[in-house]
Structure formats: C-alpha cells, structure tokens
Amino acid sequence: MTFVNINDLRLASKKRLPKLLFDYIDGGSLSEETHRRNISDFSKLRLRQNVLGEYAEPDLTTEYLGSKHPLPFMLGPVGFLGLYSRNGEQKAATAAHAAGIPLCLSNFSIASLADLRRVTAGELNFQLYLLDDRTLCEDFLSAAESAGVEKLFVTVDTAITGIRERDVRNGFRSLTHVTPKLFASMCLRPRWLLEMGPGGMPSVRAVAHRNDFGKGALEQAANLSRRIDKRVSWKDIEVLRDRWKGKLIIKGILAPEDAVSAQNIGVDGIVVSNHGGRQLDGAMSTITALPAIRAAVRPDFSLMLDGGVRRGSDIIKAIGLGADGVMLGRAYTFGLAAAGKAGVEHTIETLRREITVTMTLMGVNSIADLKKRGRDLIIEDERLTPTKDESLFQTE
Ligand SMILES: Cc1cc2nc3c(=O)[nH]c(=O)nc-3n(C[C@H](O)[C@H](O)[C@H](O)COP(=O)(O)O)c2cc1C
C-alpha cells in the first residue's frame, strides 16, 4: 500500500495493531466531540491565494521555543510508542532528528531518555506529569538533565483521566496482564505479534526499578495514570519554575486567562492543547481557541499548538493564526504503527510536501512571511460564521 496522506497511515495502523492499541491511539473521551472538532474546525478556515508573485521554493525554517528548526512542526509527547512498534521511541526520535526536528519524549514511555541518547544526539525534549510521588518526579528531572534536555513540557490537563469509552470497552488500563481474550486479539494481528512477541511484554524503563508500579507496560501504565497528582496548582508550577533551569513549557492550555497566568508565572511558553480531545469532551477545538490566546499574551510569548493536525495546510492555518510552531500527536503515531521508522519519516515528509505545495500556491515564500502576514492569509468561511459573535477570531 502506498501512503498518500496521513489518513492512509491511520488506516494501515488500524490493520496492523491489535484493536486495544489502535483504539487507545485513535480514540477520544466520551462522545469524542472535541476530538472530531479538533480536526474539522481546520476546515472552517480558508487560505488566501495570491498568484504571479516571483516563484521561489518556500523557506520552511522557523523559530519556535527559542530555537531555529528546518520545519514548523515537531513530534509531541505520545505515551507508550514502544508498544506500537518495537523500540518505537528510538524509531520516532531518530526519524525526527534525521529531519532536524525535536521529539518530546512522553513521561509514559517504554524507552528512557538514556535509551534514546544511545541512538541519537539530536534535540530531545521531555514531557513530565506531576505525580503524587515527587521523589520520583525529581528522578525524572535528574534523568532529563543527564540526557541534556533543555525544554521541559509539563502537562496540566490531566487532573483526572478523561473517560475514553473505547478503552473502557477494551479494558485498556484495567488489564494488567495479557488475558486469553487480549492474546486472541493480538493473534489477529500477526505482523505486529511477530515484531513485538519475541521480546515479551515491554516495560516502562523509567519506573522499572519501582516494584509498586508493577511489572510490564500494561500494569505500569494503569498505575502511572492513577498516580498523576490531582491537586496540582499554579503553586506547583512556581516550584517547578524554580527547580528547572532550562525552558519550561506548560502543555494543555485552552483559555486565554490561563495563558496569561502561565506567562505571568514566568514559563517560557505554552502548548494550546486539549490533549487531542482525550480529556474534557465538549472543550473548544485548539484552532478555535488559538486566536483569543494569541491576542491575550505578549506577542513574543511562545505558543505551540497541537490537536487534529493531519494536513500541511492545518499547520499553515495554525501559524497564520499565531502559533509559533505545531506539535504532532496521532499523525506520526499512525506512521510509526503502520511502518515503524519509515512510517514516521513518511509522516514528516508528507507534511513537508503538503506545506511546500500549499505555500507555493498561496504565494507565500517563507514561514517568516506567513508569520508576518498572519491572519490576512487565513480567512473565515462566512457561511459557517454568520454573526460576528460566533467569529473564530473573537478575542474577548
Ligand atoms: C496515544 C496517545 C498518547 C498520548 N500520551 C500523551 C502523554 O503521555 N503526555 C502528553 O502530554 N500528551 C499525550 N498525548 C497527547 C498528545 O501529546 C497531543 O496533545 C495530542 O495527541 C494532539 O492531538 P492529535 O493527536 O489529534 O494531533 C497522547 C496522545 C495520544 C493520541
């Protein structure tokens, strides 16, 4: 099968993964409204087409979170990549680094930062959940420092795990070992089983030394999510701000007032995110939330966006509306699950090509130009937004 776009990779990953894993990646919470809107709200925006400018290959280099990168997107934190493909974290990191972009390693990963350092010298970021066990959090931070991580993303939209009905039905997170039913569903996916089976059940390296988290990724995953601290508040972010000397980025902001609080506390940036529609179902899509957040914070305050990005044009729209860069979630995870490292490379290349073609046809020569002209290039579909009150661009 040739993978023409990200949806082809999604369909291929569905064929390759046991149902329990595909549903864990693909699903959202409750009715999955926010998950769907993250994707579909990009379609409410139109791109300005300017012609007969002098042709130049668009320059995709840009700066986000204080560093220059050859592409306006990076790979965001996705848990348990090593369950979808053997050494999945290593494959994603090396594919990202070959393209010159960073990977942010999820706190809930099979491989540790040290494992990744053995295979790549590229830019690694780390995503942290504040667990009730702060000693363990301190271990994570020390490991990040030893691995040369400069940017720490702290995820704050998971005070409690959203109800993901597909996972409830499949028993994900309540299963602690491979049951006969789970084994039967794995046998329906022989290519995945042949790759993953021989090494046995992977475990989460970062908590492998902790017996209280159990053994094997399934049990450790269930325990890790149970241990996320429900009482995390801005005070904890202040403590973390003092503790972490590198860049600190808050992931999971959707309201302008929270973005302003983050800025006031002195973090280096935020990710406008609703966790890919996996947490508060009914929350705004991220692309809809972005303009008001951009308007509320300082122009130089770093904004990243994730959620629903499946096309290069989605990335152009997010940057046009004020994001400095975009983070991929499911898009590259489908690539990894479908075809390993080559699948992640294919995701990156597909989006790079789509961005290039779209910018060329828009008559935009560089991401810098896109950032400068911004909202002039992104037009709301008037039929979908009949009154000003419902405008996506409403900033108050
Ligand atoms: C399978 C899966 C696991 C995820 N695990 C994490 C995680 O460990 N930490 C985190 O901050 N976000 C996690 N996320 C959320 C992503 O970082 C990101 O916010 C989201 O996937 C963006 O939406 P998109 O997948 O529609 O692009 C996960 C998302 C998925 C799909």
XYZ file of C-alpha atoms and ligand atoms in Angstrom:
427
model
C 0.000 0.000 0.000
C 1.220 3.471 -0.744
C 0.562 6.043 1.899
C -0.583 9.152 0.100
C -1.624 11.041 3.220
C -1.874 10.777 6.983
C -5.249 9.085 6.808
C -3.694 6.270 4.757
C -1.224 5.753 7.612
C -4.117 5.749 10.082
C -5.922 3.036 8.105
C -2.744 0.993 7.778
C -2.100 1.254 11.532
C -5.634 0.027 12.157
C -4.833 -3.075 10.120
C -1.551 -3.674 11.884
C -2.327 -3.022 15.565
C -4.428 -5.073 17.975
C -7.780 -3.309 18.453
C -6.973 -2.356 22.039
C -3.921 -0.359 20.935
C -5.450 1.209 17.835
C -8.449 2.385 19.850
C -6.182 3.778 22.566
C -4.402 5.925 19.971
C -7.368 6.830 17.799
C -9.984 7.431 20.467
C -11.052 10.482 22.410
C -13.122 10.929 25.537
C -16.898 10.420 25.914
C -18.670 11.335 22.640
C -15.337 12.323 21.044
C -16.812 15.699 20.038
C -13.722 17.705 20.852
C -11.534 15.137 19.150
C -13.605 15.421 15.963
C -13.776 19.234 16.136
C -10.016 19.500 16.516
C -9.835 18.053 13.021
C -12.941 19.512 11.384
C -12.571 23.098 12.634
C -9.491 23.496 10.449
C -11.908 23.171 7.510
C -13.764 26.301 8.591
C -10.762 28.353 7.568
C -9.807 29.355 4.036
C -6.419 30.209 2.628
C -5.726 33.372 0.625
C -4.493 32.555 -2.877
C -2.133 35.107 -4.409
C -0.692 34.433 -7.867
C 2.052 35.620 -10.207
C 4.471 36.557 -7.474
C 8.001 35.565 -8.368
C 8.382 31.835 -7.756
C 10.724 30.709 -5.026
C 10.894 27.380 -3.221
C 9.263 28.241 0.138
C 11.657 28.503 3.066
C 10.212 26.374 5.852
C 12.790 27.229 8.503
C 11.399 28.901 11.554
C 11.945 29.562 15.220
C 9.843 28.109 17.997
C 10.511 27.836 21.723
C 13.665 29.844 21.232
C 15.402 27.578 18.690
C 15.583 27.551 14.924
C 14.249 24.482 13.086
C 14.049 23.452 9.416
C 10.309 22.683 9.673
C 7.477 24.427 11.532
C 6.427 21.271 13.397
C 7.893 18.769 15.852
C 6.905 15.424 17.338
C 4.928 15.849 20.550
C 4.687 13.517 23.550
C 2.715 10.331 22.944
C 2.698 7.592 25.561
C 3.940 4.046 25.031
C 5.316 4.383 21.484
C 7.303 1.212 22.155
C 4.061 -0.793 22.278
C 3.057 0.151 18.743
C 6.388 -0.802 17.208
C 9.418 -2.427 18.864
C 11.761 0.370 20.033
C 9.105 2.844 18.914
C 10.558 5.775 20.855
C 14.001 5.219 19.319
C 12.463 4.999 15.842
C 10.445 8.205 16.299
C 13.419 10.104 17.737
C 15.837 9.084 15.004
C 13.281 9.883 12.278
C 12.629 13.316 13.819
C 16.328 14.043 14.158
C 17.067 12.991 10.583
C 14.626 15.758 9.585
C 16.242 18.188 12.043
C 13.217 18.490 14.332
C 12.879 17.683 18.051
C 10.939 14.890 19.696
C 9.344 15.443 23.072
C 9.506 12.140 24.941
C 6.382 11.300 26.936
C 6.799 10.655 30.640
C 4.910 7.404 29.981
C 7.337 5.780 27.571
C 8.801 2.354 27.123
C 12.286 3.744 26.392
C 14.034 6.120 28.759
C 15.846 9.313 27.772
C 19.127 7.466 28.342
C 17.995 4.775 25.868
C 17.339 7.489 23.292
C 20.692 9.126 23.949
C 22.363 5.858 22.950
C 20.922 6.162 19.441
C 20.764 9.891 18.759
C 22.457 13.154 19.621
C 19.593 15.311 18.307
C 17.309 17.621 20.282
C 15.298 15.734 22.882
C 12.594 17.434 24.931
C 10.867 15.775 27.874
C 7.246 15.819 28.981
C 6.518 15.483 32.679
C 3.370 14.652 34.604
C 3.446 15.839 38.196
C 2.876 12.582 40.064
C 1.856 12.385 43.720
C 5.333 10.911 44.312
C 7.539 13.987 43.980
C 10.698 11.997 44.695
C 10.027 10.076 41.504
C 9.394 13.372 39.663
C 12.778 14.538 40.915
C 14.332 11.332 39.468
C 12.691 12.145 36.115
C 14.097 15.679 36.197
C 17.603 14.460 37.023
C 17.407 11.933 34.186
C 16.333 14.744 31.860
C 19.283 16.877 32.939
C 21.707 13.991 32.431
C 20.326 13.428 28.914
C 20.934 17.070 28.026
C 17.251 18.015 27.842
C 16.763 21.763 27.785
C 12.999 22.028 27.228
C 10.613 20.538 29.739
C 6.913 20.319 28.934
C 4.657 19.889 31.940
C 1.215 18.574 31.055
C -1.595 20.081 33.105
C -4.853 18.961 31.502
C -4.967 15.549 33.175
C -6.049 16.235 36.782
C -8.157 13.149 36.209
C -8.061 10.870 33.187
C -10.920 11.507 30.736
C -13.419 8.708 30.230
C -12.330 7.101 26.983
C -15.147 4.771 26.182
C -13.241 2.710 23.642
C -10.626 1.992 26.302
C -13.309 1.138 28.850
C -14.854 -1.354 26.429
C -11.467 -2.877 25.544
C -10.268 -2.970 29.145
C -7.199 -0.811 28.459
C -5.700 0.374 31.760
C -7.778 -2.132 33.742
C -5.889 -5.061 32.208
C -2.630 -5.687 33.997
C -1.520 -8.718 32.001
C -2.256 -10.432 28.704
C -5.598 -12.252 29.086
C -6.707 -15.022 26.699
C -9.105 -12.531 25.038
C -6.315 -9.991 24.569
C -4.000 -12.694 23.272
C -6.663 -13.746 20.756
C -6.940 -10.149 19.509
C -3.143 -9.997 19.196
C -3.178 -13.177 17.095
C -5.447 -11.377 14.625
C -2.543 -9.009 14.006
C 0.314 -11.417 13.126
C 2.709 -8.790 11.728
C 2.546 -6.807 14.955
C 2.760 -10.002 17.028
C 5.810 -11.254 15.123
C 7.573 -7.954 15.765
C 6.550 -7.497 19.386
C 6.031 -11.053 20.606
C 9.617 -12.376 20.764
C 10.837 -9.694 23.192
C 7.926 -10.306 25.561
C 5.891 -7.566 27.208
C 7.947 -4.335 27.237
C 8.159 -2.364 30.440
C 8.325 1.333 31.212
C 12.045 1.873 31.769
C 11.686 4.973 33.917
C 9.755 3.057 36.617
C 11.241 -0.394 36.048
C 13.092 -0.087 39.386
C 9.854 0.602 41.262
C 8.027 -2.583 42.284
C 4.998 -0.572 43.423
C 4.253 0.248 39.767
C 4.062 -3.445 38.912
C 5.644 -5.309 36.031
C 5.034 -4.895 32.332
C 3.764 -1.866 30.456
C 0.043 -2.583 30.901
C 0.200 -2.667 34.689
C 2.700 0.195 34.857
C 0.507 2.328 32.571
C -2.516 1.785 34.787
C -0.518 2.671 37.909
C 1.192 5.692 36.378
C -2.067 7.333 35.350
C -3.506 6.643 38.797
C -0.521 8.428 40.334
C -0.940 11.745 38.485
C -1.405 14.363 41.210
C -4.984 15.663 41.143
C -4.166 18.673 43.284
C -1.555 20.246 41.013
C -1.953 24.032 41.049
C -0.132 27.145 39.897
C 1.920 26.924 43.109
C 3.434 23.650 41.889
C 4.269 25.308 38.585
C 6.068 28.064 40.511
C 8.071 25.428 42.400
C 8.913 23.689 39.134
C 9.855 27.035 37.576
C 12.429 27.493 40.356
C 13.679 23.933 40.098
C 14.050 23.639 36.292
C 16.817 25.799 34.883
C 16.041 25.151 31.231
C 12.962 26.222 29.300
C 9.654 25.330 30.919
C 6.562 24.961 28.757
C 3.023 24.287 30.009
C 1.072 21.871 27.831
C -2.705 21.788 27.929
C -3.883 25.417 27.976
C -7.129 26.347 26.236
C -8.342 29.532 27.944
C -6.769 32.990 27.493
C -6.797 33.710 31.236
C -4.793 30.534 31.920
C -2.351 31.518 29.185
C -1.883 34.892 30.880
C -1.343 33.211 34.277
C 1.300 30.972 32.677
C 3.025 33.990 31.174
C 2.913 35.857 34.493
C 4.442 32.944 36.374
C 7.458 33.138 34.071
C 7.232 29.992 31.988
C 8.805 30.146 28.538
C 5.776 29.139 26.532
C 2.617 27.078 26.369
C 1.077 24.434 24.184
C -2.502 25.273 23.232
C -3.856 21.768 23.635
C -6.855 19.751 24.779
C -4.854 16.519 24.796
C -6.162 15.579 21.372
C -9.759 15.520 22.632
C -8.888 12.802 25.122
C -9.720 14.783 28.246
C -12.560 17.374 28.504
C -15.059 16.370 25.867
C -17.018 19.448 24.829
C -13.974 21.722 25.140
C -13.151 24.051 22.241
C -11.025 22.812 19.413
C -7.489 24.112 19.690
C -7.545 26.027 16.396
C -10.678 27.837 17.615
C -9.092 28.639 20.969
C -5.827 29.910 19.476
C -6.708 33.448 18.247
C -8.009 34.653 21.618
C -4.953 33.219 23.374
C -2.577 34.877 20.893
C -4.363 38.189 21.490
C -4.159 37.836 25.287
C -0.420 37.186 25.691
C 2.686 39.179 24.771
C 3.495 38.998 21.048
C 6.818 37.334 21.837
C 5.364 34.734 24.234
C 5.925 31.288 22.662
C 2.777 29.470 21.591
C 2.715 25.939 20.255
C -0.482 24.223 19.133
C -1.487 20.597 18.831
C -4.729 18.747 18.135
C -6.228 17.472 14.917
C -3.257 18.285 12.696
C -3.465 15.911 9.732
C -2.568 18.162 6.798
C 0.206 20.580 5.959
C -2.491 23.221 5.464
C -3.563 22.729 9.110
C -0.050 23.730 10.135
C -0.190 26.809 7.898
C -3.538 27.812 9.429
C -2.246 27.403 12.980
C 0.821 29.505 12.264
C -1.242 32.095 10.403
C -3.419 32.430 13.496
C -0.462 32.983 15.774
C 1.186 29.681 16.744
C 4.986 29.711 16.559
C 5.043 26.013 15.775
C 2.902 22.900 15.792
C 3.241 19.579 17.568
C 2.136 16.300 16.028
C 0.452 13.580 18.059
C -1.556 10.893 16.326
C -0.232 11.863 12.869
C 3.239 10.428 13.481
C 1.982 7.723 15.841
C -0.103 6.288 12.991
C 3.039 6.438 10.845
C 5.044 4.564 13.462
C 2.360 1.925 13.977
C 1.896 1.461 10.232
C 5.528 1.228 9.141
C 7.994 1.833 12.001
C 10.730 4.412 11.496
C 9.976 4.664 7.762
C 6.374 5.483 8.675
C 7.442 8.390 10.900
C 9.779 9.616 8.157
C 6.888 9.344 5.728
C 4.634 11.400 8.020
C 7.225 14.158 8.234
C 7.895 14.107 4.502
C 4.183 14.080 3.608
C 3.517 17.135 5.769
C 6.642 18.885 4.481
C 5.479 18.360 0.904
C 1.920 19.474 1.641
C 3.184 22.643 3.339
C 5.509 23.400 0.418
C 2.807 22.958 -2.214
C 0.220 24.914 -0.214
C 2.547 27.827 0.477
C 3.657 27.949 -3.150
C 0.052 28.071 -4.355
C -0.770 30.739 -1.773
C 2.167 32.817 -2.968
C 3.866 32.738 0.425
C 7.647 32.400 0.267
C 8.564 31.582 3.823
C 7.227 30.724 7.256
C 8.615 34.107 8.324
C 6.359 35.723 5.695
C 3.423 33.609 6.891
C 4.033 34.751 10.467
C 4.329 38.379 9.371
C 1.165 38.440 7.232
C -0.619 36.103 9.643
C -4.362 36.494 9.764
C -4.531 38.325 6.427
C -3.829 34.952 4.841
C -6.356 32.923 6.818
C -9.987 33.672 6.071
C -13.033 32.506 7.941
C -15.724 30.821 5.925
C -18.521 33.383 6.225
C -21.262 30.857 5.661
C -20.153 28.964 8.733
C -19.854 32.034 10.928
C -22.894 34.180 10.165
C -22.574 36.612 13.047
C -19.584 38.391 14.439
C -20.363 36.984 17.882
C -19.642 33.494 16.661
C -16.422 34.507 14.991
C -13.433 32.238 15.379
C -11.416 35.409 15.598
C -13.305 36.780 18.544
C -10.705 37.847 21.047
C -12.750 38.845 24.059
C -1.930 7.589 22.181
C -1.692 8.949 22.760
C -0.916 9.056 23.897
C -0.653 10.327 24.423
N 0.170 10.419 25.511
C 0.484 11.642 25.988
C 1.400 11.759 27.054
O 1.939 10.780 27.552
N 1.666 13.015 27.508
C 1.095 14.129 26.965
O 1.370 15.240 27.417
N 0.251 14.034 25.938
C -0.075 12.829 25.432
N -0.921 12.719 24.384
C -1.487 13.950 23.774
C -0.580 14.467 22.660
O 0.617 14.984 23.149
C -1.288 15.596 21.889
O -1.728 16.589 22.784
C -2.454 15.116 21.043
O -2.209 13.829 20.523
C -2.709 16.097 19.895
O -3.815 15.728 19.143
P -3.681 14.929 17.743
O -3.223 13.564 18.106
O -5.078 14.941 17.235
O -2.724 15.661 16.887
C -1.199 11.479 23.829
C -1.973 11.352 22.679
C -2.211 10.106 22.135
C -3.019 10.006 20.862
